[in-house]
PDB file of C-alpha atoms in Angstrom:
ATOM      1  CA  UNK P  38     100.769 103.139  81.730  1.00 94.00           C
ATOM      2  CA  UNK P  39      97.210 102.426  82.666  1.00 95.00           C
ATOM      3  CA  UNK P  40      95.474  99.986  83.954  1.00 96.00           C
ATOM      4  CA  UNK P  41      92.261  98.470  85.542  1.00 97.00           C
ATOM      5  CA  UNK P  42      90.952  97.090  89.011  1.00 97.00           C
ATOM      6  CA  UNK P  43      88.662  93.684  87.536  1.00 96.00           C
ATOM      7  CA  UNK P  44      85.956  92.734  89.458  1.00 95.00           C
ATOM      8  CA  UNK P  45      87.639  90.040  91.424  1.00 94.00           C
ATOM      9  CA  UNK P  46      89.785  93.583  92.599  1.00 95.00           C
ATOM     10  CA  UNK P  47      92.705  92.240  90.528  1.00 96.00           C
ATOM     11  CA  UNK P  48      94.731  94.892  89.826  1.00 97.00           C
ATOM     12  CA  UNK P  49      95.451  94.237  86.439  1.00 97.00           C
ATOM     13  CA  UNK P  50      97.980  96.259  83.776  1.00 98.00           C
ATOM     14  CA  UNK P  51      99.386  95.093  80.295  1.00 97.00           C
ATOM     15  CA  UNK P  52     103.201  94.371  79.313  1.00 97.00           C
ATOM     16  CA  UNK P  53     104.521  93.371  75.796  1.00 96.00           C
ATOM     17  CA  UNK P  54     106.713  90.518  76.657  1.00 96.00           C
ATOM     18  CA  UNK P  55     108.934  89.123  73.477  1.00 94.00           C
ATOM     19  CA  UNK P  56     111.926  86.476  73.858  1.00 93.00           C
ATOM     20  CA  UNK P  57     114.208  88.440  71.539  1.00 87.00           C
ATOM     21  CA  UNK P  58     114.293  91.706  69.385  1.00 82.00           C
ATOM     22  CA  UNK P  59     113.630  89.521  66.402  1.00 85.00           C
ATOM     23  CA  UNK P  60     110.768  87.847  68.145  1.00 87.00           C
ATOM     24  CA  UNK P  61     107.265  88.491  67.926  1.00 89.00           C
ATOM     25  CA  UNK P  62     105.574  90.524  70.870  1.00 91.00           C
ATOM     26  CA  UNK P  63     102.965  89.226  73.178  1.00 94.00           C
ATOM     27  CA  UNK P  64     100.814  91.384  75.203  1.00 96.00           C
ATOM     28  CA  UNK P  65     100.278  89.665  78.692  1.00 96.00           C
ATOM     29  CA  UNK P  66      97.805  90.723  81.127  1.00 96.00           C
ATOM     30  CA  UNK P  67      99.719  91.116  84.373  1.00 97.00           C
ATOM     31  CA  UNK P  68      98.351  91.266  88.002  1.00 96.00           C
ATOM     32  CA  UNK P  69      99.952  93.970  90.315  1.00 97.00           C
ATOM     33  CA  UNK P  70     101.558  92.457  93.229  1.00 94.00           C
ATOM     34  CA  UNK P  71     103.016  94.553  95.769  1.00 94.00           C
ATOM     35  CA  UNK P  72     103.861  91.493  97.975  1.00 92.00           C
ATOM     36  CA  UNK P  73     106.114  90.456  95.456  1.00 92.00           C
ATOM     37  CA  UNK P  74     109.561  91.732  95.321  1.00 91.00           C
ATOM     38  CA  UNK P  75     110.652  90.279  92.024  1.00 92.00           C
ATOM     39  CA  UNK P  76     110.134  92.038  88.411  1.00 94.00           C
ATOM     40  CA  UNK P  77     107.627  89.453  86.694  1.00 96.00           C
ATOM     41  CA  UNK P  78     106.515  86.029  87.220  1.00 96.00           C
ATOM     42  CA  UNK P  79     105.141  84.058  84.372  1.00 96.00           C
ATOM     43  CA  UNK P  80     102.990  81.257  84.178  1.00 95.00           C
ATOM     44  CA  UNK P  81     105.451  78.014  82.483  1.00 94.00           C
ATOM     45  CA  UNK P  82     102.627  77.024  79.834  1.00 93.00           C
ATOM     46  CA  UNK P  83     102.944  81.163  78.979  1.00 94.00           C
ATOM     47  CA  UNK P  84     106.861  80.564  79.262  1.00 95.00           C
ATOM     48  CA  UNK P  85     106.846  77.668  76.638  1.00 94.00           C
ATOM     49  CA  UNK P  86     104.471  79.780  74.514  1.00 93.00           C
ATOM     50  CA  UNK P  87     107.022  82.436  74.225  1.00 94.00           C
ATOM     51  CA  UNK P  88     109.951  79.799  73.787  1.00 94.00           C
ATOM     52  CA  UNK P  89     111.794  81.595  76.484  1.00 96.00           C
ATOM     53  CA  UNK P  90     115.537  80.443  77.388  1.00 95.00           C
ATOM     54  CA  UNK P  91     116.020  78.952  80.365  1.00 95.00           C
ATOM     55  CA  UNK P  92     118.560  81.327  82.232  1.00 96.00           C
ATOM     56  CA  UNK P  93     119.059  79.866  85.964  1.00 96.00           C
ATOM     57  CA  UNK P  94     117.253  79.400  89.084  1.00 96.00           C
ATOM     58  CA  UNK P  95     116.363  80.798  92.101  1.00 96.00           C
ATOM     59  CA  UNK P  96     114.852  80.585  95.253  1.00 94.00           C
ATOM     60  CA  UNK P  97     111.735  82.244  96.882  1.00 93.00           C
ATOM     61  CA  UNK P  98     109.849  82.509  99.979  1.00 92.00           C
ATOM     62  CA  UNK P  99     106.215  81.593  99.611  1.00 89.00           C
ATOM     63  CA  UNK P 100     103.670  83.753 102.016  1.00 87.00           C
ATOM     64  CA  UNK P 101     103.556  80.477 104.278  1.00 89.00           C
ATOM     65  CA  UNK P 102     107.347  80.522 104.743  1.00 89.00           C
ATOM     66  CA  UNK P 103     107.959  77.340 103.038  1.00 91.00           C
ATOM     67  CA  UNK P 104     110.674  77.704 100.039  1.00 91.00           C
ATOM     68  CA  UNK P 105     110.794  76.491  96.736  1.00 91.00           C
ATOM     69  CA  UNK P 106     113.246  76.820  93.739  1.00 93.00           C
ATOM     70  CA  UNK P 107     112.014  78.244  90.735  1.00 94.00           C
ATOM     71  CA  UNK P 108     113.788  78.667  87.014  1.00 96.00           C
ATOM     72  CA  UNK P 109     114.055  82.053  85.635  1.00 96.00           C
ATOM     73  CA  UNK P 110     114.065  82.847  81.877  1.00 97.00           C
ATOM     74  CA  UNK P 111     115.243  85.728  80.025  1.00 96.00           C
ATOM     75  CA  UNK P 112     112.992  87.946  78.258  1.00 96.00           C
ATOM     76  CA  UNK P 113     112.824  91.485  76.556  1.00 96.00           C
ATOM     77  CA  UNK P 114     109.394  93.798  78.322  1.00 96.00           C
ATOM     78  CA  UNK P 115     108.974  97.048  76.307  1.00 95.00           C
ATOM     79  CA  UNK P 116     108.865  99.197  80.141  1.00 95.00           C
ATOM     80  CA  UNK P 117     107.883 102.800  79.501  1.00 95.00           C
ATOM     81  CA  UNK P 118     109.350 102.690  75.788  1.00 92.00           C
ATOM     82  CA  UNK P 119     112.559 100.891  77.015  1.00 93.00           C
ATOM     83  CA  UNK P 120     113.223  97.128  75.990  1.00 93.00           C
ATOM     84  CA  UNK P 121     114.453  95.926  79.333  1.00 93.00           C
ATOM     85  CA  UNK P 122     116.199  92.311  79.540  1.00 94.00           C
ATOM     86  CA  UNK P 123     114.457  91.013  82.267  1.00 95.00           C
ATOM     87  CA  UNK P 124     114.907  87.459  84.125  1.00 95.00           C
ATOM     88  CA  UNK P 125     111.259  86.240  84.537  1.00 96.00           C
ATOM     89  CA  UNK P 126     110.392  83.620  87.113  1.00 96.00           C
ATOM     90  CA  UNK P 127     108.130  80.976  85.869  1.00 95.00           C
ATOM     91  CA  UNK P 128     105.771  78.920  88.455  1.00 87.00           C
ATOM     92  CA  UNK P 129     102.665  76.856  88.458  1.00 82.00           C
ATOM     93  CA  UNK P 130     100.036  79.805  89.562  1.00 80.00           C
ATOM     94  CA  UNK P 131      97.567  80.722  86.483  1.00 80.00           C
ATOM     95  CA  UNK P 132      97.997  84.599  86.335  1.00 90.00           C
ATOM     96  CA  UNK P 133     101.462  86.177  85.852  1.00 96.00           C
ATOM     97  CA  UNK P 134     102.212  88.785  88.390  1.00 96.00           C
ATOM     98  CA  UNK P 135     104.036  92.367  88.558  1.00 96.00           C
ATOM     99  CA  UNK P 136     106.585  93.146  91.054  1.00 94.00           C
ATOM    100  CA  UNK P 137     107.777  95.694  92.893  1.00 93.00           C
ATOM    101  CA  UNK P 138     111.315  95.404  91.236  1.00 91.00           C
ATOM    102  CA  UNK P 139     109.547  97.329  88.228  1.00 93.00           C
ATOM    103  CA  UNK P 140     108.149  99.759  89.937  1.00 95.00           C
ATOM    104  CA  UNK P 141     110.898 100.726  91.732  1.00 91.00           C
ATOM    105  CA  UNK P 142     111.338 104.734  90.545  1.00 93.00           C
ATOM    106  CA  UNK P 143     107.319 104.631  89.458  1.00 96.00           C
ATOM    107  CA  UNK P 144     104.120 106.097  91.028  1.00 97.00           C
ATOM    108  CA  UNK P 145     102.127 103.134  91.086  1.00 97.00           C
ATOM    109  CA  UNK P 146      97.990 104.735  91.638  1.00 97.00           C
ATOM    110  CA  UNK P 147      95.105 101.910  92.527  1.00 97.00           C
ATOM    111  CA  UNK P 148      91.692 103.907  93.100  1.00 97.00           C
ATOM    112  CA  UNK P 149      88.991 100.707  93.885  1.00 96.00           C
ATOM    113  CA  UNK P 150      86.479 103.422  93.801  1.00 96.00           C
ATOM    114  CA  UNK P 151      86.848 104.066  90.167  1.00 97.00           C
ATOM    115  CA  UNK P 152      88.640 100.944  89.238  1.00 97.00           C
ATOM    116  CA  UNK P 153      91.488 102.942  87.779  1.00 97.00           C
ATOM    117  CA  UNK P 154      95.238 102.461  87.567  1.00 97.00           C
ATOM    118  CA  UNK P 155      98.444 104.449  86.623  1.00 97.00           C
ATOM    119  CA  UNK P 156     101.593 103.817  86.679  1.00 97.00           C
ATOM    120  CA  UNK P 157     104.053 106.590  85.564  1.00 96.00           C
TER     121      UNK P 157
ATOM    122  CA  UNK B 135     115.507  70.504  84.275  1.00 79.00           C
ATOM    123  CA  UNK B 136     113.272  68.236  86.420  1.00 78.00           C
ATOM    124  CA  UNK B 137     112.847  68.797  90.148  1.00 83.00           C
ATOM    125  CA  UNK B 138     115.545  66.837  91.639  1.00 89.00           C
ATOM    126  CA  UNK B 139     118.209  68.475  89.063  1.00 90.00           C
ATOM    127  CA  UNK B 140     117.178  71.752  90.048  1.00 91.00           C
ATOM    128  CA  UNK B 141     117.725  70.947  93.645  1.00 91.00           C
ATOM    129  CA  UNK B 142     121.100  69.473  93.278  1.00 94.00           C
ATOM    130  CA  UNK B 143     121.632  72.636  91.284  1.00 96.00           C
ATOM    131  CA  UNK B 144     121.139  74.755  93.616  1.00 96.00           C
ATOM    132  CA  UNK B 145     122.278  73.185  96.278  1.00 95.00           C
ATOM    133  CA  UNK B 146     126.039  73.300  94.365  1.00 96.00           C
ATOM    134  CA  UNK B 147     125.289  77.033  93.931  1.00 97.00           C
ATOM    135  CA  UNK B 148     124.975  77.563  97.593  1.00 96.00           C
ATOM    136  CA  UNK B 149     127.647  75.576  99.091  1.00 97.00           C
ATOM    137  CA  UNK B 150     129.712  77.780  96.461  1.00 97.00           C
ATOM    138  CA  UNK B 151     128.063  80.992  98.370  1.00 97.00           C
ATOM    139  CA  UNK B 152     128.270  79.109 101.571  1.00 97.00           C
ATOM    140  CA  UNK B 153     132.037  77.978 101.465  1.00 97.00           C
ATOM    141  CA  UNK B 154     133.427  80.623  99.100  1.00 96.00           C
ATOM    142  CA  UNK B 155     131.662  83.300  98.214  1.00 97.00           C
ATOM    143  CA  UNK B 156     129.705  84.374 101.784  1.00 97.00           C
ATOM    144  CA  UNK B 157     133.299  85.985 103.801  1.00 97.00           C
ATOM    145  CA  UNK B 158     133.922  87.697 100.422  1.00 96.00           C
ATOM    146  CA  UNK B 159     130.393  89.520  99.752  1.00 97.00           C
ATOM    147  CA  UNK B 160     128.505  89.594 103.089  1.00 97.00           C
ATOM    148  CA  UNK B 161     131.262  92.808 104.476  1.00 97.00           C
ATOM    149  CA  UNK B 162     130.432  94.746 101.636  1.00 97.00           C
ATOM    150  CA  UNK B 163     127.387  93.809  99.617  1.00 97.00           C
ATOM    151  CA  UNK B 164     124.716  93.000 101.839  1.00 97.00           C
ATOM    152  CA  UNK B 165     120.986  93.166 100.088  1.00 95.00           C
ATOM    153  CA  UNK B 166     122.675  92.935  96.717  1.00 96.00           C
ATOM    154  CA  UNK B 167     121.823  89.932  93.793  1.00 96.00           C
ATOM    155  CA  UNK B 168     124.245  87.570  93.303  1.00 98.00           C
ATOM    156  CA  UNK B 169     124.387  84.633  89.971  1.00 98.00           C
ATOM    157  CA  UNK B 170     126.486  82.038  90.773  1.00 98.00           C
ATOM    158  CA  UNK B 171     127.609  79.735  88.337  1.00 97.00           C
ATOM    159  CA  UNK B 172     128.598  76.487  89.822  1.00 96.00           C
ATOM    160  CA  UNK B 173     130.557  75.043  87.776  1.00 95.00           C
ATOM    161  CA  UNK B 174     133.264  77.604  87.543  1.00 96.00           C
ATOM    162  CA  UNK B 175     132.324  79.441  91.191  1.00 96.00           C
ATOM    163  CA  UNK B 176     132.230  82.955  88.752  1.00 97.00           C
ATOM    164  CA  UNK B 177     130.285  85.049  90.370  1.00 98.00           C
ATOM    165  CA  UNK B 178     128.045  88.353  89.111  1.00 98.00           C
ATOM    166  CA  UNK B 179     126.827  91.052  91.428  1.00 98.00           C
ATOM    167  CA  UNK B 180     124.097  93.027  90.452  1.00 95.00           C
ATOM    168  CA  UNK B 181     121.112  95.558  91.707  1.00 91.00           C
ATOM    169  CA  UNK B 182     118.561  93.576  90.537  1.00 91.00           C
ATOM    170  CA  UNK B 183     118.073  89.534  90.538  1.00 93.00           C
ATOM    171  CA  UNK B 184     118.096  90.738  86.463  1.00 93.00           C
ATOM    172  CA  UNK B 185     121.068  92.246  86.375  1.00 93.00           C
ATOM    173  CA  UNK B 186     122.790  89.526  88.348  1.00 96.00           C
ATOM    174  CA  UNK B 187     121.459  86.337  86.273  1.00 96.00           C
ATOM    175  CA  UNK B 188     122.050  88.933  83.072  1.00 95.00           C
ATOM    176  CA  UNK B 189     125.648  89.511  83.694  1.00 96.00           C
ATOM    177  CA  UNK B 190     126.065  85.797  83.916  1.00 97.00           C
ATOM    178  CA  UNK B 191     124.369  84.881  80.959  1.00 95.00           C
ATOM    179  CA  UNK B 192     126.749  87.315  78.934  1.00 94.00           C
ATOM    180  CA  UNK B 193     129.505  85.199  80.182  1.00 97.00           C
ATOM    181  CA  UNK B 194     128.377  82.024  79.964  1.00 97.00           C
ATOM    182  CA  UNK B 195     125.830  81.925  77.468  1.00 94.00           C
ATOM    183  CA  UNK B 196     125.452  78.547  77.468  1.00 95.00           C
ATOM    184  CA  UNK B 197     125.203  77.799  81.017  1.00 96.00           C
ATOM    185  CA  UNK B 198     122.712  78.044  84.067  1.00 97.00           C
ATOM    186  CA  UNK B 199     123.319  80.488  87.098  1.00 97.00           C
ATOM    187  CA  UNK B 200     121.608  80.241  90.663  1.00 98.00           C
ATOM    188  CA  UNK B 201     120.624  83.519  91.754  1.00 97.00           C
ATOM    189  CA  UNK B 202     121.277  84.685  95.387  1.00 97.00           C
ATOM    190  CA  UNK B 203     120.660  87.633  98.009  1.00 97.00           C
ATOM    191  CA  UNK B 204     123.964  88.135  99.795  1.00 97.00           C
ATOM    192  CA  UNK B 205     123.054  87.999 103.674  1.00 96.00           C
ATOM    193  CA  UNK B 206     119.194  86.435 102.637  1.00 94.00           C
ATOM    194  CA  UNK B 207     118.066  82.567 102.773  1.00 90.00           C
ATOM    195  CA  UNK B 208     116.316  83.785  99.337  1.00 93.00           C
ATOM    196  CA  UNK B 209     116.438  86.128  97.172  1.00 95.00           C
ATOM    197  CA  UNK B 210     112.546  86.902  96.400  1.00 94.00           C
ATOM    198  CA  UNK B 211     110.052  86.557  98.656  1.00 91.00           C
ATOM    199  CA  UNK B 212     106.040  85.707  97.691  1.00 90.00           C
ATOM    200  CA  UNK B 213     103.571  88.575 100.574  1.00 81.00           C
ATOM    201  CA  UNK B 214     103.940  88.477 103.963  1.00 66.00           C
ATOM    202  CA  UNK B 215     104.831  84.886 106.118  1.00 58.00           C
ATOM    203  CA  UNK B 216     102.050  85.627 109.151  1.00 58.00           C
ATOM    204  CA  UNK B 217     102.906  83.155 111.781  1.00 56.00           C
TER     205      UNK B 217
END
């Protein structure tokens, strides 16, 4: 999977994110966050889009220790040719976000010289 | 849900992990998800915060489940709290 460093030195990668295997897929510019231990967070206005189902809820630390509850929604991401069932978290923030519970198993390569990514 | 129904929500799910469920999983599962469902205090282990809400949605598709750490106040955490 490739990706790109933008010039705000997001680094930035694409998933297909669908709500069933009937559903229609959506390709959804994601922002790599190693500080993030999750597998995808997702904007709510992108999780209404998508008609997600509301699955459950859960809580998080936020980077200035305060913590908040969020609701998770189940999805299908096409990751590496596999449909994985994923919970997604949904918040307020404007960009989605990329975890490091994907890329658990992965090589995950950032080069902010070239402004390349690869994840494989 | 609004805000204050989520928080009541979860605040059933924990006393569930806090009265019940915390002698049972903190011995052996430490670091692992857990999806309670309140309502019936099931329970569903899993690797991944996924896997856990997952295996509770196959049981009961038609209910919520509050996703846990076992042995963490949370079970995702947003970078690095600098104090």
């Amino acid at each position: 999977m490739n990706g790109h460093v933008d010039s705000n030195g997001r680094a930035l990668v694409t998933v297909s994110v669908r709500r069933s295997d009937a559903a229609a897929t959506r390709e959804i510019q994601v922002w790599i966050d190693t500080g993030f231990n999750g597998d995808l967070v997702l904007p709510q206005p992108q999780i209404t889009e998508l008609s997600l189902r509301h699955s459950g809820t859960v809580k998080a630390i936020l980077a200035d220790g305060s913590e908040v509850a969020l609701k998770t929604y189940a999805c299908l991401v096409d990751w590496f040719g596999e449909q994985r069932h994923l919970e997604v978290v949904a918040n307020e923030g404007e960009f989605p976000l990329l975890g490091v519970g994907l890329l658990l198993g992965y090589d995950l390569r950032i080069s902010y010289r070239s402004g390349e990514i690869t994840i494989d | 849900m609004t805000g204050p129904e989520i928080d009541a929500f979860v605040r059933r799910a924990e006393a569930v992990y806090a009265t019940q469920l915390r002698v049972v999983l903190e011995p052996d599962h430490l670091d692992e998800f857990v999806a309670i469902e309140p309502e019936s205090g099931d329970y569903f282990l899993g690797k991944t915060l996924s896997e856990a809400i997952g295996a509770a949605r196959r049981c009961y598709p038609d209910r919520l489940a509050h996703a846990m750490r076992v042995g963490h106040k949370a079970a995702l955490h947003f970078g690095m709290h600098i104090q």
